[in-house]
mmCIF file of C-alpha atoms and ligand atoms in Angstrom:
data_model
loop_
_atom_site.group_PDB
_atom_site.id
_atom_site.type_symbol
_atom_site.label_atom_id
_atom_site.label_comp_id
_atom_site.label_asym_id
_atom_site.label_seq_id
_atom_site.Cartn_x
_atom_site.Cartn_y
_atom_site.Cartn_z
ATOM 1 C CA MET V 1 114.485 73.818 115.964
ATOM 2 C CA ILE V 2 114.330 74.843 112.308
ATOM 3 C CA LEU V 3 114.679 71.878 109.972
ATOM 4 C CA ARG V 4 115.189 73.777 106.748
ATOM 5 C CA ARG V 5 114.995 77.483 106.188
ATOM 6 C CA LYS V 6 112.606 78.385 103.396
ATOM 7 C CA ARG V 7 114.465 79.523 100.300
ATOM 8 C CA THR V 8 113.011 82.952 99.649
ATOM 9 C CA ALA V 9 113.186 85.330 96.697
ATOM 10 C CA ILE V 10 112.440 89.034 96.985
ATOM 11 C CA LEU V 11 111.095 90.848 93.922
ATOM 12 C CA VAL V 12 111.762 94.592 93.799
ATOM 13 C CA SER V 13 111.351 97.446 91.340
ATOM 14 C CA GLY V 14 112.799 100.418 93.193
ATOM 15 C CA ARG V 15 114.274 101.652 96.460
ATOM 16 C CA GLY V 16 114.146 98.278 98.176
ATOM 17 C CA SER V 17 113.757 99.362 101.799
ATOM 18 C CA ASN V 18 111.384 96.460 102.520
ATOM 19 C CA MET V 19 113.828 94.099 100.853
ATOM 20 C CA ARG V 20 116.464 95.437 103.206
ATOM 21 C CA ALA V 21 114.256 94.822 106.247
ATOM 22 C CA LEU V 22 113.646 91.244 105.096
ATOM 23 C CA VAL V 23 117.339 90.623 104.395
ATOM 24 C CA GLU V 24 118.322 91.991 107.806
ATOM 25 C CA ALA V 25 115.703 89.866 109.582
ATOM 26 C CA ALA V 26 116.872 86.763 107.710
ATOM 27 C CA GLN V 27 120.381 87.280 109.065
ATOM 28 C CA GLY V 28 119.104 86.129 112.451
ATOM 29 C CA PRO V 29 120.244 82.540 113.028
ATOM 30 C CA ASP V 30 116.761 81.376 114.013
ATOM 31 C CA PHE V 31 114.845 83.116 111.246
ATOM 32 C CA PRO V 32 113.013 80.437 109.242
ATOM 33 C CA ALA V 33 113.657 82.007 105.811
ATOM 34 C CA GLU V 34 116.899 82.611 103.952
ATOM 35 C CA ILE V 35 117.059 85.124 101.137
ATOM 36 C CA CYS V 36 118.416 83.225 98.152
ATOM 37 C CA LEU V 37 117.604 85.640 95.343
ATOM 38 C CA VAL V 38 116.806 89.318 94.844
ATOM 39 C CA LEU V 39 115.157 89.795 91.471
ATOM 40 C CA SER V 40 114.241 93.066 89.796
ATOM 41 C CA ASN V 41 112.402 93.979 86.619
ATOM 42 C CA ARG V 42 114.473 97.170 86.448
ATOM 43 C CA PRO V 43 118.230 97.090 85.850
ATOM 44 C CA ASP V 44 118.523 100.492 87.572
ATOM 45 C CA ALA V 45 116.542 99.637 90.725
ATOM 46 C CA PRO V 46 118.381 101.434 93.553
ATOM 47 C CA GLY V 47 117.707 98.545 95.943
ATOM 48 C CA LEU V 48 119.978 96.196 94.005
ATOM 49 C CA ALA V 49 123.155 97.864 95.308
ATOM 50 C CA PHE V 50 122.354 96.831 98.883
ATOM 51 C CA ALA V 51 121.639 93.248 97.839
ATOM 52 C CA LYS V 52 124.943 93.068 95.964
ATOM 53 C CA GLU V 53 126.822 94.530 98.934
ATOM 54 C CA LYS V 54 125.343 91.773 101.073
ATOM 55 C CA GLY V 55 126.660 89.190 98.627
ATOM 56 C CA LEU V 56 123.175 87.980 97.721
ATOM 57 C CA ALA V 57 122.342 86.448 94.359
ATOM 58 C CA VAL V 58 120.898 89.289 92.291
ATOM 59 C CA ALA V 59 119.154 88.993 88.937
ATOM 60 C CA VAL V 60 117.409 91.375 86.564
ATOM 61 C CA VAL V 61 114.605 90.315 84.249
ATOM 62 C CA ASP V 62 113.862 93.474 82.303
ATOM 63 C CA HIS V 63 110.166 93.530 81.437
ATOM 64 C CA LYS V 64 110.885 95.942 78.576
ATOM 65 C CA ILE V 65 112.798 93.371 76.552
ATOM 66 C CA HIS V 66 110.074 90.748 76.781
ATOM 67 C CA ALA V 67 107.250 90.475 74.258
ATOM 68 C CA GLY V 68 104.520 90.307 76.881
ATOM 69 C CA ARG V 69 103.704 89.750 80.533
ATOM 70 C CA GLU V 70 103.753 85.994 80.407
ATOM 71 C CA GLU V 71 107.100 85.819 78.562
ATOM 72 C CA PHE V 72 108.525 88.135 81.215
ATOM 73 C CA GLU V 73 107.128 85.971 84.000
ATOM 74 C CA ARG V 74 108.359 82.751 82.381
ATOM 75 C CA SER V 75 111.892 84.186 82.474
ATOM 76 C CA MET V 76 111.442 85.004 86.159
ATOM 77 C CA GLN V 77 110.051 81.529 86.779
ATOM 78 C CA VAL V 78 113.147 79.895 85.254
ATOM 79 C CA LEU V 79 115.352 81.842 87.660
ATOM 80 C CA LEU V 80 113.143 81.124 90.657
ATOM 81 C CA GLU V 81 113.260 77.414 89.883
ATOM 82 C CA LEU V 82 117.014 77.483 89.260
ATOM 83 C CA HIS V 83 117.480 78.913 92.742
ATOM 84 C CA GLY V 84 115.151 76.337 94.298
ATOM 85 C CA ILE V 85 112.856 79.028 95.663
ATOM 86 C CA ASP V 86 110.069 78.083 98.093
ATOM 87 C CA LEU V 87 108.594 81.513 98.853
ATOM 88 C CA VAL V 88 108.363 84.765 96.904
ATOM 89 C CA CYS V 89 108.035 88.167 98.596
ATOM 90 C CA LEU V 90 106.967 91.144 96.510
ATOM 91 C CA ALA V 91 108.598 94.240 97.981
ATOM 92 C CA GLY V 92 107.672 97.276 95.945
ATOM 93 C CA PHE V 93 107.459 95.132 92.806
ATOM 94 C CA MET V 94 105.440 97.327 90.476
ATOM 95 C CA ARG V 95 104.330 94.868 87.789
ATOM 96 C CA LEU V 96 100.902 93.277 87.687
ATOM 97 C CA LEU V 97 101.227 89.494 87.709
ATOM 98 C CA THR V 98 99.215 87.173 85.474
ATOM 99 C CA PRO V 99 96.981 84.379 86.757
ATOM 100 C CA TRP V 100 99.553 81.950 85.323
ATOM 101 C CA PHE V 101 102.366 83.231 87.566
ATOM 102 C CA ILE V 102 100.100 83.559 90.582
ATOM 103 C CA GLY V 103 98.961 79.965 89.986
ATOM 104 C CA GLN V 104 102.574 78.769 90.088
ATOM 105 C CA TRP V 105 103.042 80.341 93.521
ATOM 106 C CA ARG V 106 99.644 80.077 95.171
ATOM 107 C CA GLY V 107 100.024 80.214 98.930
ATOM 108 C CA ARG V 108 103.740 80.936 98.569
ATOM 109 C CA LEU V 109 103.569 84.477 97.171
ATOM 110 C CA VAL V 110 103.177 87.444 99.521
ATOM 111 C CA ASN V 111 102.984 91.188 99.002
ATOM 112 C CA ILE V 112 103.177 94.325 101.075
ATOM 113 C CA HIS V 113 100.754 97.119 100.300
ATOM 114 C CA PRO V 114 100.895 100.644 101.751
ATOM 115 C CA ALA V 115 97.308 100.832 103.036
ATOM 116 C CA LEU V 116 94.934 99.048 105.347
ATOM 117 C CA LEU V 117 93.369 96.664 102.831
ATOM 118 C CA PRO V 118 90.673 96.315 101.685
ATOM 119 C CA ALA V 119 90.778 100.128 101.732
ATOM 120 C CA TYR V 120 92.929 101.896 99.141
ATOM 121 C CA ARG V 121 93.901 99.205 96.710
ATOM 122 C CA GLY V 122 96.080 100.430 93.858
ATOM 123 C CA LEU V 123 98.376 103.406 93.671
ATOM 124 C CA HIS V 124 98.770 106.757 95.497
ATOM 125 C CA THR V 125 97.345 105.309 98.692
ATOM 126 C CA HIS V 126 98.686 108.012 101.009
ATOM 127 C CA ALA V 127 97.393 110.960 98.951
ATOM 128 C CA ARG V 128 94.010 109.251 98.620
ATOM 129 C CA ALA V 129 93.806 108.590 102.360
ATOM 130 C CA LEU V 130 94.580 112.258 103.066
ATOM 131 C CA ALA V 131 92.026 113.422 100.483
ATOM 132 C CA ASP V 132 89.380 111.263 102.177
ATOM 133 C CA GLY V 133 90.257 112.684 105.594
ATOM 134 C CA VAL V 134 90.726 109.316 107.266
ATOM 135 C CA LYS V 135 92.260 109.400 110.736
ATOM 136 C CA ILE V 136 93.907 105.990 110.582
ATOM 137 C CA HIS V 137 96.023 104.589 107.776
ATOM 138 C CA GLY V 138 98.581 101.813 107.546
ATOM 139 C CA CYS V 139 99.958 98.838 105.690
ATOM 140 C CA THR V 140 99.123 95.217 104.955
ATOM 141 C CA VAL V 141 101.016 92.016 104.192
ATOM 142 C CA HIS V 142 98.853 89.527 102.309
ATOM 143 C CA PHE V 143 98.942 86.418 100.161
ATOM 144 C CA VAL V 144 98.669 87.283 96.482
ATOM 145 C CA VAL V 145 95.615 86.142 94.543
ATOM 146 C CA GLU V 146 94.473 87.012 91.037
ATOM 147 C CA ALA V 147 92.554 90.145 92.061
ATOM 148 C CA MET V 148 94.921 93.054 92.632
ATOM 149 C CA ASP V 149 95.608 93.894 96.292
ATOM 150 C CA GLU V 150 93.265 91.174 97.530
ATOM 151 C CA GLY V 151 94.064 87.872 99.201
ATOM 152 C CA PRO V 152 94.190 86.603 102.790
ATOM 153 C CA ILE V 153 95.693 89.193 105.125
ATOM 154 C CA ILE V 154 98.694 88.016 107.131
ATOM 155 C CA ALA V 155 99.567 91.192 109.066
ATOM 156 C CA GLN V 156 98.578 94.841 109.310
ATOM 157 C CA ALA V 157 99.824 97.896 111.149
ATOM 158 C CA ALA V 158 97.910 101.117 111.652
ATOM 159 C CA VAL V 159 99.271 104.624 112.131
ATOM 160 C CA PRO V 160 97.477 107.839 113.062
ATOM 161 C CA VAL V 161 96.988 110.453 110.351
ATOM 162 C CA LEU V 162 98.168 113.800 111.702
ATOM 163 C CA ASP V 163 96.681 117.194 110.802
ATOM 164 C CA THR V 164 100.076 118.281 109.528
ATOM 165 C CA ASP V 165 100.600 115.223 107.301
ATOM 166 C CA THR V 166 101.531 115.403 103.648
ATOM 167 C CA PRO V 167 101.559 112.256 101.479
ATOM 168 C CA GLU V 168 105.318 112.111 102.110
ATOM 169 C CA THR V 169 105.203 112.338 105.915
ATOM 170 C CA LEU V 170 102.358 109.843 106.060
ATOM 171 C CA ALA V 171 104.233 107.493 103.719
ATOM 172 C CA ALA V 172 107.289 107.646 105.967
ATOM 173 C CA ARG V 173 105.234 106.800 109.074
ATOM 174 C CA VAL V 174 103.603 103.878 107.260
ATOM 175 C CA LEU V 175 106.924 102.674 105.806
ATOM 176 C CA ALA V 176 108.456 102.390 109.279
ATOM 177 C CA GLN V 177 105.642 99.957 110.124
ATOM 178 C CA GLU V 178 106.067 98.069 106.841
ATOM 179 C CA HIS V 179 109.628 97.304 107.911
ATOM 180 C CA ILE V 180 108.290 95.748 111.122
ATOM 181 C CA ILE V 181 105.327 93.739 109.868
ATOM 182 C CA TYR V 182 106.894 92.316 106.693
ATOM 183 C CA PRO V 183 109.706 90.424 108.453
ATOM 184 C CA ALA V 184 107.259 89.326 111.162
ATOM 185 C CA ALA V 185 104.817 88.025 108.547
ATOM 186 C CA LEU V 186 107.571 86.237 106.609
ATOM 187 C CA GLY V 187 108.724 84.637 109.858
ATOM 188 C CA HIS V 188 105.264 83.149 110.404
ATOM 189 C CA ILE V 189 104.812 81.986 106.816
ATOM 190 C CA ALA V 190 108.297 80.500 106.465
ATOM 191 C CA GLY V 191 108.054 78.905 109.901
ATOM 192 C CA GLY V 192 104.702 77.334 109.040
ATOM 193 C CA SER V 193 103.087 78.804 112.142
ATOM 194 C CA TYR V 194 99.817 79.790 110.497
ATOM 195 C CA THR V 195 96.540 78.395 109.225
ATOM 196 C CA VAL V 196 94.453 79.806 106.364
ATOM 197 C CA ARG V 197 90.693 79.561 106.868
ATOM 198 C CA GLY V 198 88.967 81.106 103.881
ATOM 199 C CA ASN V 199 90.134 84.681 103.837
ATOM 200 C CA ARG V 200 91.505 84.564 107.369
ATOM 201 C CA VAL V 201 95.094 83.828 108.249
ATOM 202 C CA LEU V 202 95.411 82.599 111.815
ATOM 203 C CA LEU V 203 98.911 83.150 113.140
ATOM 204 C CA GLY V 204 100.353 80.733 115.648
ATOM 205 C CA GLU V 205 101.017 77.014 115.608
ATOM 206 C CA PRO V 206 98.508 75.155 113.417
ATOM 207 C CA ALA V 207 95.641 74.065 115.639
ATOM 208 C CA ALA V 208 95.637 70.411 116.618
ATOM 209 C CA GLU V 209 92.831 68.384 115.062
ATOM 210 C CA PRO V 210 89.748 68.982 117.204
ATOM 211 C CA LEU V 211 88.587 65.909 119.066
ATOM 212 C CA PRO V 212 85.653 64.241 117.378
ATOM 213 C CA LEU V 213 82.346 65.084 118.961
ATOM 214 C CA LEU V 214 80.736 61.806 119.936
ATOM 215 C CA VAL V 215 77.149 61.623 121.028
ATOM 216 C CA PRO V 216 76.707 59.970 123.407
ATOM 217 C CA PRO V 217 80.239 60.520 124.745
ATOM 218 C CA VAL V 218 82.397 57.460 125.091
ATOM 219 C CA ALA V 219 83.501 57.053 128.701
HETATM 220 C C1 LIG Z 1 106.372 100.317 99.756
HETATM 221 O O1 LIG Z 1 105.709 101.358 100.429
HETATM 222 C C2 LIG Z 1 105.392 99.215 99.386
HETATM 223 O O2 LIG Z 1 104.392 99.035 100.339
HETATM 224 C C3 LIG Z 1 104.832 99.749 98.107
HETATM 225 O O3 LIG Z 1 105.911 100.317 97.430
HETATM 226 C C4 LIG Z 1 106.856 100.785 98.389
HETATM 227 C C5 LIG Z 1 108.192 100.183 98.057
HETATM 228 O O4 LIG Z 1 109.183 100.721 98.869
HETATM 229 N N1 LIG Z 1 104.211 98.731 97.347
HETATM 230 C C6 LIG Z 1 103.189 98.934 96.538
HETATM 231 O O5 LIG Z 1 102.680 100.017 96.367
HETATM 232 C C7 LIG Z 1 102.685 97.689 95.827
HETATM 233 N N2 LIG Z 1 101.369 97.916 95.322
HETATM 234 P P1 LIG Z 1 110.559 99.973 99.050
HETATM 235 O O6 LIG Z 1 111.074 99.705 97.633
HETATM 236 O O7 LIG Z 1 111.414 100.941 99.778
HETATM 237 O O8 LIG Z 1 110.302 98.715 99.797
#
């Protein structure tokens, strides 16, 4: 039984196909997250139309009209707090976040990246994977930490790289997996069925406290 669904915001900058996958998953009655806000830094982000159609709360905080990164993030923070947000999902949100913002959301801020981290951090991941001749590529959902495209990995999916691949065909194969692992990862995080040990995220119910080891054992 779910006591309270986690109030989740999705941050987007563009097409929003991952946002769509998250919104559709959250329509399930037993999904432990509800999407309470879709926020974009770009007024023209194509993904916003879908969110509006779904009747979701949509907001734009245009980074271009803010004096700097932190001012921009403080405006986002006001909105996130106004909507009582518990969890933030970055879904193609193409702004680097400051340590201040990341600090506000530590352990509650997740990102999807189109590569098998820690390989191919940064941009143009598919073209770089092809240029390197790798045979396996993929995507990663991870908690966000200060270092870009680092942080404990929640979920990954791998796809084969085909001889005929272009960056576009490879991107499409990876994207199909993104749409599967991001909702699955959000389900675990929102449902609390995970444990973080250092850099490792163990999925499943949090382990019960191990019994104390007594020497000699008590009968
Ligand atoms: C996705 O492939 C996502 O992994 C990537 O941008 C795309 C957004 O597509 N994110 C990054 O590169 C973040 N570093 P979408 O708007 O259709 O979800």
